[in-house]
GROMACS .gro file of C-alpha atoms in nm:
model
  413
    1MET     CA    1   4.782   0.767  -4.347
    2THR     CA    2   5.143   0.667  -4.287
    3THR     CA    3   5.293   0.351  -4.430
    4SER     CA    4   5.337   0.218  -4.076
    5SER     CA    5   4.963   0.231  -4.002
    6ILE     CA    6   4.823   0.027  -4.292
    7ARG     CA    7   4.605  -0.265  -4.186
    8THR     CA    8   4.613  -0.555  -4.432
    9LEU     CA    9   4.386  -0.858  -4.454
   10PHE     CA   10   4.497  -1.158  -4.661
   11VAL     CA   11   4.228  -1.390  -4.797
   12THR     CA   12   4.390  -1.724  -4.880
   13LYS     CA   13   4.283  -2.062  -5.014
   14GLU     CA   14   4.518  -2.255  -4.788
   15VAL     CA   15   4.689  -2.215  -4.453
   16PRO     CA   16   4.998  -2.008  -4.541
   17TYR     CA   17   5.226  -2.139  -4.265
   18PRO     CA   18   5.432  -2.348  -4.259
   19PRO     CA   19   5.494  -2.251  -4.622
   20VAL     CA   20   5.476  -2.580  -4.812
   21GLY     CA   21   5.447  -2.535  -5.188
   22GLY     CA   22   5.478  -2.242  -5.423
   23VAL     CA   23   5.152  -2.062  -5.343
   24ASN     CA   24   5.215  -2.072  -4.968
   25LEU     CA   25   5.575  -1.956  -5.009
   26ARG     CA   26   5.454  -1.653  -5.203
   27THR     CA   27   5.173  -1.576  -4.960
   28TRP     CA   28   5.400  -1.607  -4.659
   29GLN     CA   29   5.650  -1.379  -4.832
   30ASN     CA   30   5.385  -1.112  -4.889
   31ILE     CA   31   5.246  -1.145  -4.535
   32ASN     CA   32   5.591  -1.085  -4.389
   33ILE     CA   33   5.656  -0.787  -4.616
   34MET     CA   34   5.318  -0.627  -4.538
   35MET     CA   35   5.386  -0.656  -4.163
   36LYS     CA   36   5.629  -0.365  -4.191
   37PHE     CA   37   5.338  -0.144  -4.303
   38GLY     CA   38   5.121  -0.231  -4.005
   39PRO     CA   39   4.909  -0.511  -3.853
   40VAL     CA   40   4.819  -0.812  -4.068
   41ASP     CA   41   4.518  -1.043  -4.039
   42VAL     CA   42   4.456  -1.363  -4.235
   43PHE     CA   43   4.130  -1.527  -4.341
   44SER     CA   44   4.183  -1.873  -4.490
   45ALA     CA   45   3.927  -2.110  -4.642
   46SER     CA   46   3.990  -2.470  -4.737
   47ASN     CA   47   3.840  -2.817  -4.699
   48TRP     CA   48   4.040  -2.919  -4.393
   49SER     CA   49   4.114  -2.792  -4.042
   50PRO     CA   50   4.471  -2.718  -3.930
   51LYS     CA   51   4.606  -2.821  -3.590
   52SER     CA   52   4.760  -2.482  -3.517
   53THR     CA   53   4.555  -2.182  -3.410
   54SER     CA   54   4.797  -1.894  -3.478
   55LEU     CA   55   5.038  -1.768  -3.741
   56PRO     CA   56   5.373  -1.607  -3.645
   57GLY     CA   57   5.342  -1.229  -3.637
   58VAL     CA   58   4.977  -1.227  -3.754
   59VAL     CA   59   4.738  -1.032  -3.531
   60LEU     CA   60   4.426  -1.238  -3.604
   61TRP     CA   61   4.384  -1.556  -3.804
   62LYS     CA   62   4.043  -1.692  -3.893
   63HIS     CA   63   4.028  -2.030  -4.065
   64THR     CA   64   3.714  -2.191  -4.197
   65ASN     CA   65   3.666  -2.550  -4.314
   66VAL     CA   66   3.421  -2.510  -4.600
   67ALA     CA   67   3.381  -2.885  -4.652
   68ILE     CA   68   3.188  -2.924  -4.327
   69GLN     CA   69   2.992  -2.601  -4.368
   70ARG     CA   70   2.819  -2.648  -4.700
   71SER     CA   71   2.448  -2.725  -4.697
   72ASN     CA   72   2.301  -2.990  -4.923
   73TRP     CA   73   2.154  -2.712  -5.135
   74GLU     CA   74   2.501  -2.558  -5.183
   75LYS     CA   75   2.640  -2.896  -5.285
   76LEU     CA   76   2.367  -2.922  -5.547
   77GLU     CA   77   2.438  -2.568  -5.669
   78ASN     CA   78   2.806  -2.655  -5.706
   79ARG     CA   79   2.717  -2.945  -5.934
   80LEU     CA   80   2.524  -2.703  -6.154
   81TRP     CA   81   2.815  -2.459  -6.187
   82TRP     CA   82   2.798  -2.476  -6.569
   83LEU     CA   83   2.463  -2.293  -6.564
   84HIS     CA   84   2.628  -1.979  -6.421
   85PRO     CA   85   2.878  -1.793  -6.644
   86ARG     CA   86   3.089  -1.684  -6.346
   87ARG     CA   87   3.099  -2.013  -6.160
   88HIS     CA   88   3.378  -2.268  -6.185
   89PRO     CA   89   3.423  -2.595  -5.993
   90ASP     CA   90   3.772  -2.498  -5.875
   91ALA     CA   91   3.644  -2.164  -5.748
   92ASP     CA   92   3.360  -2.338  -5.561
   93TRP     CA   93   3.614  -2.562  -5.384
   94ALA     CA   94   3.705  -2.294  -5.127
   95TYR     CA   95   3.362  -2.129  -5.091
   96ALA     CA   96   3.069  -2.169  -4.856
   97LYS     CA   97   2.800  -1.918  -4.761
   98THR     CA   98   2.881  -1.950  -4.392
   99ALA     CA   99   3.246  -1.879  -4.473
  100ALA     CA  100   3.142  -1.567  -4.663
  101LYS     CA  101   2.952  -1.451  -4.354
  102GLU     CA  102   3.258  -1.515  -4.137
  103LEU     CA  103   3.473  -1.313  -4.378
  104ASP     CA  104   3.223  -1.027  -4.362
  105GLU     CA  105   3.245  -1.033  -3.981
  106THR     CA  106   3.625  -1.036  -3.997
  107LEU     CA  107   3.624  -0.733  -4.228
  108THR     CA  108   3.388  -0.546  -3.996
  109GLN     CA  109   3.603  -0.627  -3.695
  110PHE     CA  110   3.946  -0.555  -3.846
  111GLN     CA  111   3.850  -0.272  -4.086
  112PRO     CA  112   4.150  -0.319  -4.316
  113HIS     CA  113   4.282  -0.056  -4.554
  114LEU     CA  114   4.400  -0.328  -4.794
  115VAL     CA  115   4.263  -0.671  -4.873
  116ILE     CA  116   4.495  -0.899  -5.070
  117ILE     CA  117   4.304  -1.189  -5.225
  118GLU     CA  118   4.516  -1.486  -5.325
  119GLU     CA  119   4.442  -1.643  -5.664
  120VAL     CA  120   4.140  -1.631  -5.893
  121TRP     CA  121   3.988  -1.930  -5.711
  122LEU     CA  122   3.868  -1.698  -5.433
  123TYR     CA  123   3.663  -1.488  -5.675
  124SER     CA  124   3.339  -1.584  -5.499
  125TYR     CA  125   3.449  -1.380  -5.196
  126LEU     CA  126   3.511  -1.063  -5.399
  127SER     CA  127   3.153  -0.940  -5.361
  128VAL     CA  128   3.184  -0.969  -4.982
  129VAL     CA  129   3.501  -0.761  -4.973
  130LYS     CA  130   3.350  -0.501  -5.209
  131ARG     CA  131   3.091  -0.412  -4.942
  132HIS     CA  132   3.365  -0.262  -4.727
  133LYS     CA  133   3.568   0.054  -4.769
  134CYS     CA  134   3.907  -0.090  -4.858
  135HIS     CA  135   4.139  -0.129  -5.152
  136ILE     CA  136   4.147  -0.475  -5.310
  137ILE     CA  137   4.462  -0.633  -5.449
  138PHE     CA  138   4.415  -0.936  -5.672
  139ASP     CA  139   4.732  -1.143  -5.631
  140ASN     CA  140   4.709  -1.339  -5.953
  141ILE     CA  141   4.977  -1.596  -5.885
  142ASN     CA  142   4.916  -1.762  -6.222
  143VAL     CA  143   4.728  -1.639  -6.527
  144GLU     CA  144   4.499  -1.938  -6.492
  145ALA     CA  145   4.333  -1.912  -6.834
  146SER     CA  146   4.674  -1.962  -6.995
  147LEU     CA  147   4.743  -2.267  -6.776
  148TRP     CA  148   4.407  -2.421  -6.860
  149GLN     CA  149   4.464  -2.377  -7.230
  150GLN     CA  150   4.802  -2.549  -7.199
  151ARG     CA  151   4.654  -2.832  -6.992
  152TYR     CA  152   4.342  -2.904  -7.195
  153SER     CA  153   4.459  -2.838  -7.549
  154SER     CA  154   4.512  -3.212  -7.592
  155VAL     CA  155   4.188  -3.329  -7.427
  156GLN     CA  156   4.029  -3.611  -7.626
  157GLY     CA  157   3.663  -3.700  -7.669
  158PHE     CA  158   3.364  -3.478  -7.744
  159LYS     CA  159   3.223  -3.464  -7.390
  160SER     CA  160   3.561  -3.396  -7.234
  161GLN     CA  161   3.638  -3.128  -7.491
  162LEU     CA  162   3.300  -2.963  -7.434
  163LYS     CA  163   3.348  -2.963  -7.056
  164ALA     CA  164   3.700  -2.823  -7.091
  165LYS     CA  165   3.576  -2.548  -7.324
  166ILE     CA  166   3.297  -2.445  -7.085
  167GLN     CA  167   3.535  -2.441  -6.790
  168LEU     CA  168   3.784  -2.228  -6.982
  169GLU     CA  169   3.519  -1.975  -7.087
  170HIS     CA  170   3.392  -1.948  -6.728
  171LEU     CA  171   3.747  -1.909  -6.602
  172LYS     CA  172   3.818  -1.628  -6.848
  173SER     CA  173   3.501  -1.450  -6.737
  174ILE     CA  174   3.598  -1.480  -6.370
  175GLU     CA  175   3.962  -1.381  -6.416
  176SER     CA  176   3.873  -1.086  -6.638
  177ASP     CA  177   3.612  -0.949  -6.397
  178PHE     CA  178   3.845  -0.994  -6.099
  179ALA     CA  179   4.129  -0.810  -6.276
  180LYS     CA  180   3.897  -0.521  -6.362
  181GLN     CA  181   3.726  -0.484  -6.024
  182ALA     CA  182   4.044  -0.492  -5.813
  183SER     CA  183   4.232  -0.175  -5.721
  184GLN     CA  184   4.556  -0.340  -5.831
  185VAL     CA  185   4.662  -0.670  -5.987
  186TRP     CA  186   4.987  -0.831  -5.877
  187VAL     CA  187   5.157  -1.085  -6.103
  188CYS     CA  188   5.480  -1.283  -6.072
  189SER     CA  189   5.660  -1.176  -6.388
  190GLU     CA  190   5.659  -0.949  -6.691
  191ASN     CA  191   5.550  -1.249  -6.894
  192ASP     CA  192   5.235  -1.284  -6.681
  193SER     CA  193   5.172  -0.909  -6.706
  194ASN     CA  194   5.179  -0.942  -7.085
  195LEU     CA  195   4.946  -1.242  -7.069
  196ILE     CA  196   4.692  -1.043  -6.865
  197THR     CA  197   4.688  -0.774  -7.135
  198GLN     CA  198   4.673  -1.034  -7.410
  199TYR     CA  199   4.373  -1.212  -7.260
  200TYR     CA  200   4.177  -0.924  -7.106
  201GLY     CA  201   4.298  -0.595  -7.251
  202GLN     CA  202   4.273  -0.296  -7.019
  203VAL     CA  203   4.248  -0.403  -6.655
  204SER     CA  204   4.333  -0.244  -6.319
  205PRO     CA  205   4.692  -0.121  -6.269
  206THR     CA  206   4.917  -0.426  -6.283
  207HIS     CA  207   5.242  -0.459  -6.088
  208VAL     CA  208   5.508  -0.726  -6.110
  209VAL     CA  209   5.569  -0.860  -5.759
  210PRO     CA  210   5.811  -1.150  -5.810
  211ASN     CA  211   5.801  -1.474  -5.621
  212GLY     CA  212   6.085  -1.450  -5.374
  213ILE     CA  213   6.226  -1.640  -5.083
  214ASN     CA  214   6.381  -1.574  -4.745
  215VAL     CA  215   6.737  -1.644  -4.861
  216ALA     CA  216   6.870  -1.652  -4.504
  217HIS     CA  217   6.645  -1.953  -4.438
  218TYR     CA  218   6.883  -2.161  -4.653
  219ASP     CA  219   7.211  -2.039  -4.497
  220SER     CA  220   7.232  -2.354  -4.286
  221ILE     CA  221   7.286  -2.554  -4.606
  222HIS     CA  222   7.584  -2.340  -4.705
  223SER     CA  223   7.732  -2.366  -4.356
  224ARG     CA  224   7.667  -2.744  -4.358
  225GLU     CA  225   7.474  -2.716  -4.032
  226CYS     CA  226   7.179  -2.866  -4.221
  227LYS     CA  227   7.267  -3.227  -4.285
  228PRO     CA  228   7.135  -3.434  -4.578
  229GLU     CA  229   6.830  -3.644  -4.505
  230ALA     CA  230   6.919  -3.974  -4.341
  231GLY     CA  231   7.018  -4.233  -4.600
  232LEU     CA  232   7.108  -3.967  -4.858
  233GLU     CA  233   7.447  -3.867  -4.721
  234ASP     CA  234   7.625  -3.970  -5.041
  235THR     CA  235   7.523  -3.659  -5.231
  236LYS     CA  236   7.735  -3.689  -5.545
  237GLN     CA  237   7.460  -3.810  -5.778
  238ASN     CA  238   7.129  -3.723  -5.612
  239LEU     CA  239   6.887  -3.566  -5.861
  240LEU     CA  240   6.608  -3.363  -5.697
  241PHE     CA  241   6.262  -3.266  -5.817
  242LEU     CA  242   6.068  -3.050  -5.573
  243GLY     CA  243   5.701  -2.948  -5.578
  244GLN     CA  244   5.341  -3.052  -5.525
  245LEU     CA  245   5.344  -3.380  -5.715
  246SER     CA  246   4.970  -3.392  -5.787
  247TYR     CA  247   4.981  -3.053  -5.964
  248SER     CA  248   4.928  -3.134  -6.331
  249PRO     CA  249   5.242  -2.965  -6.479
  250ASN     CA  250   5.454  -3.132  -6.208
  251THR     CA  251   5.289  -3.469  -6.269
  252VAL     CA  252   5.374  -3.452  -6.640
  253ALA     CA  253   5.734  -3.352  -6.560
  254VAL     CA  254   5.779  -3.633  -6.306
  255GLU     CA  255   5.642  -3.894  -6.546
  256LEU     CA  256   5.899  -3.774  -6.801
  257LEU     CA  257   6.168  -3.812  -6.535
  258ILE     CA  258   6.062  -4.164  -6.439
  259ASN     CA  259   5.997  -4.294  -6.789
  260GLN     CA  260   6.278  -4.137  -6.989
  261ILE     CA  261   6.530  -3.912  -6.814
  262TYR     CA  262   6.621  -4.110  -6.503
  263PRO     CA  263   6.656  -4.449  -6.679
  264ARG     CA  264   6.916  -4.298  -6.913
  265LEU     CA  265   7.102  -4.136  -6.625
  266ARG     CA  266   7.092  -4.463  -6.435
  267GLU     CA  267   7.270  -4.633  -6.726
  268LEU     CA  268   7.548  -4.372  -6.706
  269TYR     CA  269   7.553  -4.344  -6.326
  270PRO     CA  270   7.433  -4.671  -6.165
  271ASP     CA  271   7.450  -4.523  -5.814
  272SER     CA  272   7.238  -4.218  -5.898
  273ARG     CA  273   6.911  -4.151  -5.719
  274LEU     CA  274   6.597  -3.959  -5.814
  275LEU     CA  275   6.444  -3.770  -5.521
  276LEU     CA  276   6.078  -3.674  -5.572
  277VAL     CA  277   5.996  -3.446  -5.281
  278GLY     CA  278   5.648  -3.302  -5.237
  279ARG     CA  279   5.296  -3.372  -5.123
  280ASN     CA  280   5.034  -3.587  -5.293
  281PRO     CA  281   5.246  -3.820  -5.508
  282THR     CA  282   5.042  -4.014  -5.762
  283GLN     CA  283   4.999  -4.390  -5.760
  284PHE     CA  284   5.226  -4.410  -6.064
  285MET     CA  285   5.507  -4.241  -5.872
  286GLN     CA  286   5.463  -4.462  -5.568
  287THR     CA  287   5.463  -4.776  -5.782
  288ALA     CA  288   5.778  -4.662  -5.962
  289ALA     CA  289   5.953  -4.612  -5.627
  290LYS     CA  290   5.863  -4.967  -5.521
  291GLN     CA  291   5.997  -5.111  -5.844
  292GLU     CA  292   6.315  -4.902  -5.864
  293PRO     CA  293   6.521  -4.858  -5.542
  294GLY     CA  294   6.692  -4.551  -5.685
  295ILE     CA  295   6.361  -4.360  -5.697
  296ILE     CA  296   6.268  -4.207  -5.361
  297VAL     CA  297   5.920  -4.057  -5.316
  298THR     CA  298   5.882  -3.871  -4.986
  299GLY     CA  299   5.531  -3.730  -4.982
  300SER     CA  300   5.487  -3.412  -4.776
  301VAL     CA  301   5.793  -3.315  -4.570
  302ALA     CA  302   5.817  -3.067  -4.284
  303ASP     CA  303   6.139  -2.914  -4.416
  304VAL     CA  304   6.282  -2.935  -4.769
  305ARG     CA  305   6.629  -2.818  -4.666
  306PRO     CA  306   6.769  -3.165  -4.580
  307TYR     CA  307   6.674  -3.275  -4.933
  308LEU     CA  308   6.830  -2.965  -5.089
  309ALA     CA  309   7.142  -3.042  -4.884
  310ALA     CA  310   7.139  -3.395  -5.025
  311ALA     CA  311   7.095  -3.291  -5.387
  312SER     CA  312   7.382  -3.242  -5.629
  313VAL     CA  313   7.148  -3.119  -5.907
  314MET     CA  314   6.790  -2.997  -5.916
  315ILE     CA  315   6.606  -3.081  -6.237
  316VAL     CA  316   6.298  -2.891  -6.359
  317PRO     CA  317   6.175  -3.058  -6.682
  318LEU     CA  318   5.846  -2.868  -6.696
  319LEU     CA  319   5.661  -2.859  -7.028
  320GLN     CA  320   5.367  -2.649  -6.908
  321GLY     CA  321   5.280  -2.409  -6.628
  322GLY     CA  322   5.295  -2.041  -6.541
  323GLY     CA  323   5.415  -1.794  -6.280
  324THR     CA  324   5.764  -1.835  -6.140
  325ARG     CA  325   5.914  -2.163  -6.023
  326LEU     CA  326   5.999  -2.114  -5.658
  327LYS     CA  327   6.170  -2.454  -5.659
  328ILE     CA  328   6.444  -2.298  -5.875
  329LEU     CA  329   6.484  -2.002  -5.640
  330GLU     CA  330   6.510  -2.240  -5.345
  331ALA     CA  331   6.783  -2.432  -5.525
  332PHE     CA  332   6.966  -2.106  -5.602
  333ALA     CA  333   6.950  -2.002  -5.235
  334ALA     CA  334   7.070  -2.346  -5.125
  335GLY     CA  335   7.366  -2.349  -5.364
  336CYS     CA  336   7.226  -2.639  -5.566
  337PRO     CA  337   7.293  -2.621  -5.944
  338VAL     CA  338   6.989  -2.642  -6.171
  339VAL     CA  339   6.904  -2.796  -6.508
  340SER     CA  340   6.570  -2.676  -6.644
  341THR     CA  341   6.359  -2.650  -6.956
  342THR     CA  342   6.282  -2.305  -7.093
  343LYS     CA  343   5.928  -2.336  -6.956
  344GLY     CA  344   6.062  -2.436  -6.614
  345ALA     CA  345   6.278  -2.123  -6.590
  346GLU     CA  346   6.010  -1.892  -6.731
  347GLY     CA  347   5.968  -1.567  -6.543
  348ILE     CA  348   6.315  -1.572  -6.383
  349LYS     CA  349   6.594  -1.344  -6.508
  350VAL     CA  350   6.839  -1.623  -6.579
  351ARG     CA  351   7.097  -1.681  -6.849
  352ASP     CA  352   7.183  -2.025  -6.979
  353GLY     CA  353   7.535  -2.126  -6.886
  354GLU     CA  354   7.567  -1.850  -6.626
  355HIS     CA  355   7.301  -1.923  -6.363
  356LEU     CA  356   7.176  -2.266  -6.474
  357LEU     CA  357   7.161  -2.495  -6.776
  358ILE     CA  358   6.855  -2.465  -6.999
  359ARG     CA  359   6.783  -2.783  -7.193
  360ASN     CA  360   6.455  -2.875  -7.362
  361LYS     CA  361   6.481  -3.225  -7.507
  362VAL     CA  362   6.520  -3.545  -7.308
  363GLU     CA  363   6.866  -3.608  -7.450
  364GLU     CA  364   6.968  -3.249  -7.369
  365LEU     CA  365   6.841  -3.274  -7.011
  366VAL     CA  366   7.035  -3.596  -6.958
  367GLU     CA  367   7.346  -3.435  -7.108
  368GLY     CA  368   7.303  -3.128  -6.885
  369VAL     CA  369   7.287  -3.332  -6.564
  370SER     CA  370   7.583  -3.541  -6.680
  371GLN     CA  371   7.782  -3.224  -6.750
  372LEU     CA  372   7.732  -3.100  -6.395
  373TRP     CA  373   7.804  -3.437  -6.236
  374SER     CA  374   8.123  -3.481  -6.437
  375ASN     CA  375   8.244  -3.122  -6.386
  376PRO     CA  376   8.192  -3.020  -6.021
  377SER     CA  377   8.387  -2.695  -6.059
  378PHE     CA  378   8.152  -2.578  -6.335
  379ALA     CA  379   7.852  -2.681  -6.124
  380GLU     CA  380   7.991  -2.478  -5.835
  381LYS     CA  381   8.043  -2.176  -6.062
  382LEU     CA  382   7.680  -2.191  -6.181
  383ALA     CA  383   7.556  -2.222  -5.823
  384SER     CA  384   7.763  -1.921  -5.712
  385SER     CA  385   7.625  -1.698  -5.990
  386ALA     CA  386   7.273  -1.819  -5.918
  387TYR     CA  387   7.311  -1.735  -5.548
  388GLU     CA  388   7.412  -1.378  -5.637
  389LEU     CA  389   7.108  -1.350  -5.865
  390VAL     CA  390   6.858  -1.471  -5.605
  391GLN     CA  391   7.003  -1.229  -5.349
  392ALA     CA  392   6.977  -0.933  -5.586
  393GLU     CA  393   6.640  -1.002  -5.753
  394TYR     CA  394   6.438  -1.258  -5.558
  395SER     CA  395   6.516  -1.216  -5.189
  396TRP     CA  396   6.244  -1.083  -4.961
  397GLN     CA  397   6.438  -0.756  -4.947
  398ALA     CA  398   6.434  -0.725  -5.326
  399VAL     CA  399   6.063  -0.810  -5.351
  400SER     CA  400   5.987  -0.568  -5.067
  401ARG     CA  401   6.112  -0.282  -5.282
  402LYS     CA  402   5.863  -0.379  -5.555
  403ILE     CA  403   5.576  -0.392  -5.306
  404ASP     CA  404   5.680  -0.056  -5.161
  405LEU     CA  405   5.633   0.106  -5.502
  406ALA     CA  406   5.295  -0.061  -5.559
  407ILE     CA  407   5.163   0.045  -5.217
  408GLN     CA  408   5.286   0.401  -5.262
  409LYS     CA  409   5.088   0.428  -5.586
  410LEU     CA  410   4.779   0.284  -5.421
  411LEU     CA  411   4.802   0.476  -5.093
  412PRO     CA  412   5.009   0.790  -5.151
  413ASP     CA  413   5.094   0.988  -4.836
   0.00000   0.00000   0.00000
């Protein structure tokens, strides 16, 4: 088999294009890289139906809306997930028996050499893929057991604690089995690779495939062809937070921004604005935007580039999470300076004061943003170094080299 004749099937939890959000950006990256090896098909399962019927460059795309396919019996089974050690409510979200049958038919029709399954939440489909003669790559975008421990360590109340404990134990069982049954495990960073070993010991060969971005996609910001979003043309003191706003680590970070960080910046810079860009904003965020004109909540946007063009600083005050923050890489590619917590910059090969500012306390984050706003030449120097880093380590070309090595080990000539 030559590397130009490899057929790859991606199994995804969401529609990967247009790439909105971190998971989709990673999946779309990997789809585009695998196209150079041969034809690519996509099977996606979620609880909604997209308007489009094709994906650019993809030979065949099969999407299934599991929400309208589940029988009443399946819905009852899902409620009883806690009786089965390898069931989890978040893994049931994207599964239906009719969808599993459709996946089986897709595998029979396409006969892929490789199947790349996105995230642990598609574990229920693993048994279907195992029936076919193909290599399985578990793209473990986050070490989910670690995220759950971070998220639920402060859960209060006996019933809530018991439920959280059961969910965590089930998740560990699922993630461990997936990592051992796959031909390879892909993770986003060395940190995640170490976490896999820490949680599960010896698993299938694990390769670091970083989250990357198509750097050229952001060139229009550098050339100023991409204009700031209407109403945000005064870009001097626009503070940007980018991401899915309903995602728990992002929700915690945004609440910190609204309650503590932005009010202090507003005292120093009365004309400053806080741009919260991403889908599914919470009611708290929407209420804050109504009460404070300087807070702008967009909801889902078709293109984040006009907001990156409008931003003078991106802030990433994450206190929990895993993987690699694509929002930081997007800022680097767009030439937007970044202030982040240590957790926010986790998994990226950055140095404080060279590529971005790393600050962990509220007062430090406020000081970091103020430093960049008051010293534009220093902000520009950070942004320039960060752009060089994203080109060298996190562009699609750089990530492609990592995937080349992983595929060669899995399918040697």
